[in-house]
């Protein structure tokens, strides 16, 4: 199992535009496997290249037990509105409601190198939109009102302090164990 370091908010790689994937070789497939390991370990349901410091247009995701790799995605159509409390593995802490299109039509390349198109809606569409944003250096915070963004960053700063305290073993439970008060990441963390 290869765990990668998930780049955190403030890392300049998260605000850069990624370039197209031009070669799907063994090294790339191994990178995707390591990204799945990292995503499941986090835990989260999506992870984009820039989040592990690779500025290429691809991401891995699994929101329903069917893991998939999406390469060079392009959202060609979108429709409707859907509200969902999003979180981000690069911004631990806040989970806030973001309104985005409910249904999308995606054009992309799969791991076999074939160009494919499919429709996705609700959570499926949400994961794809969040991860595709990462490839353009856009974070879910950028979809929030200034007030909500400020609140999100405050929650994030508190969570970072909490994670540091846990890492230093300062948060001790009644039985002497190190306690991690989970921020509820998992289903909403992308
Ligand atoms: Zn994210």
XYZ file of C-alpha atoms and ligand atoms in Angstrom:
191
model
C 0.000 0.000 0.000
C 1.445 3.332 -1.008
C 0.191 6.319 0.916
C 0.850 9.742 -0.578
C 0.930 13.051 1.248
C -2.295 14.964 0.634
C -1.442 18.592 -0.100
C -3.184 20.950 2.301
C -4.821 24.356 1.885
C -2.143 27.009 1.365
C 0.006 24.747 -0.810
C 0.455 26.624 -4.128
C -0.016 23.400 -6.146
C -3.736 23.516 -5.235
C -4.299 26.802 -7.079
C -2.520 25.922 -10.336
C -4.033 24.696 -13.593
C -3.095 21.108 -14.417
C -2.030 19.941 -17.893
C -3.484 17.062 -19.902
C -2.411 13.476 -19.317
C -0.608 12.377 -22.486
C 0.658 8.939 -21.528
C -1.090 6.115 -19.677
C 1.770 3.814 -18.728
C 2.596 1.477 -15.843
C 3.925 4.357 -13.766
C 0.642 6.226 -14.170
C -1.428 3.157 -13.224
C 0.725 2.682 -10.086
C 0.194 6.352 -9.186
C -3.591 5.834 -9.476
C -3.364 2.772 -7.190
C -1.453 4.808 -4.603
C -4.079 7.548 -4.887
C -6.887 5.038 -4.228
C -4.966 3.787 -1.146
C -4.516 7.380 0.039
C -8.173 8.271 -0.609
C -9.580 5.216 1.230
C -7.159 5.763 4.122
C -8.171 9.445 4.526
C -11.117 8.520 4.218
C -12.641 10.285 1.247
C -14.536 9.542 -1.965
C -12.442 11.470 -4.505
C -8.852 12.600 -4.973
C -7.372 14.649 -7.814
C -3.783 14.677 -9.116
C -2.926 18.172 -7.790
C -4.004 17.046 -4.293
C -0.968 14.746 -4.262
C 1.272 17.273 -6.019
C 0.830 15.912 -9.566
C -0.328 18.729 -11.888
C -2.024 16.463 -14.425
C -5.701 16.386 -15.407
C -6.993 13.214 -13.762
C -8.636 12.008 -10.582
C -9.715 8.833 -8.816
C -13.054 8.393 -7.073
C -15.335 5.854 -5.441
C -18.670 7.007 -4.056
C -20.592 3.738 -4.528
C -18.090 0.875 -4.322
C -17.189 1.162 -8.006
C -13.742 2.773 -8.111
C -12.893 4.626 -11.299
C -10.138 6.770 -12.812
C -11.134 9.783 -14.926
C -8.562 11.280 -17.297
C -8.705 14.665 -19.093
C -12.336 15.311 -18.053
C -14.475 17.872 -19.813
C -17.957 18.743 -18.597
C -19.774 19.317 -21.884
C -23.291 19.868 -20.530
C -24.815 20.556 -17.146
C -28.357 20.958 -15.935
C -30.429 21.670 -12.820
C -29.363 22.491 -9.271
C -28.407 20.255 -6.354
C -27.310 21.188 -2.845
C -24.791 19.059 -0.975
C -22.529 19.620 2.055
C -19.053 19.352 0.557
C -15.765 18.841 2.287
C -12.275 18.526 0.843
C -9.391 16.269 1.852
C -7.076 19.243 1.256
C -9.135 21.444 3.608
C -9.941 19.304 6.695
C -12.726 20.593 8.919
C -15.488 22.447 7.085
C -18.385 20.662 5.390
C -20.595 23.322 3.849
C -23.508 23.330 1.450
C -22.614 24.181 -2.117
C -25.142 24.457 -4.951
C -23.963 23.016 -8.262
C -25.620 21.540 -11.349
C -27.468 18.296 -10.588
C -26.771 16.506 -13.858
C -23.717 16.632 -16.096
C -22.525 15.078 -19.326
C -18.843 14.190 -19.047
C -16.361 13.518 -21.814
C -13.099 11.943 -20.696
C -10.542 9.223 -21.297
C -10.534 5.976 -19.327
C -7.550 3.912 -18.151
C -7.645 1.921 -21.418
C -7.063 5.171 -23.294
C -10.551 5.215 -24.839
C -12.486 8.456 -25.129
C -15.854 7.989 -23.441
C -18.929 10.048 -22.583
C -21.430 9.462 -19.824
C -24.106 11.200 -17.812
C -23.873 11.552 -14.054
C -26.229 13.054 -11.499
C -26.453 13.993 -7.803
C -23.482 12.653 -5.755
C -21.821 11.143 -8.834
C -22.008 14.480 -10.655
C -20.911 16.305 -7.515
C -17.704 14.305 -7.082
C -16.802 14.816 -10.747
C -17.429 18.583 -10.564
C -15.429 18.987 -7.335
C -12.477 16.986 -8.683
C -12.551 18.681 -12.112
C -12.374 22.031 -10.266
C -9.153 20.818 -8.604
C -7.619 20.402 -12.085
C -8.244 24.120 -12.694
C -6.887 25.214 -9.318
C -10.396 25.880 -7.998
C -11.394 24.877 -4.456
C -14.908 24.403 -3.065
C -14.271 27.497 -0.934
C -14.335 29.499 -4.155
C -18.041 28.598 -4.551
C -18.965 30.044 -1.131
C -20.106 33.559 -0.256
C -17.339 35.686 1.372
C -19.016 35.208 4.778
C -19.286 31.422 4.411
C -15.725 31.243 3.114
C -14.497 33.042 6.220
C -16.436 30.637 8.412
C -14.995 27.670 6.506
C -11.430 28.919 6.964
C -12.042 29.409 10.700
C -13.362 25.839 11.021
C -10.358 24.634 9.007
C -7.857 26.479 11.259
C -9.509 24.935 14.348
C -9.334 21.465 12.790
C -5.650 21.917 11.878
C -4.875 22.903 15.494
C -6.835 19.869 16.718
C -4.994 17.525 14.315
C -1.652 18.923 15.494
C -2.636 18.332 19.129
C -3.636 14.757 18.253
C -0.335 14.210 16.396
C 1.582 15.443 19.423
C -0.418 13.127 21.682
C -1.912 16.028 23.640
C -5.498 14.842 23.294
C -5.834 11.920 25.676
C -9.067 10.053 26.383
C -10.247 8.777 29.817
C -8.459 5.448 29.314
C -5.224 7.122 28.297
C -5.753 6.525 24.583
C -5.091 9.178 21.984
C -8.455 10.512 20.859
C -9.235 11.718 17.388
C -12.542 13.561 17.420
C -13.426 12.896 13.839
C -14.551 15.831 11.752
C -17.031 13.570 10.023
C -14.916 13.262 6.896
C -15.665 10.370 4.598
C -18.788 10.624 2.522
C -18.508 14.367 1.927
C -14.742 14.580 1.520
C -13.475 14.981 -2.001
Zn -11.181 18.550 -2.774
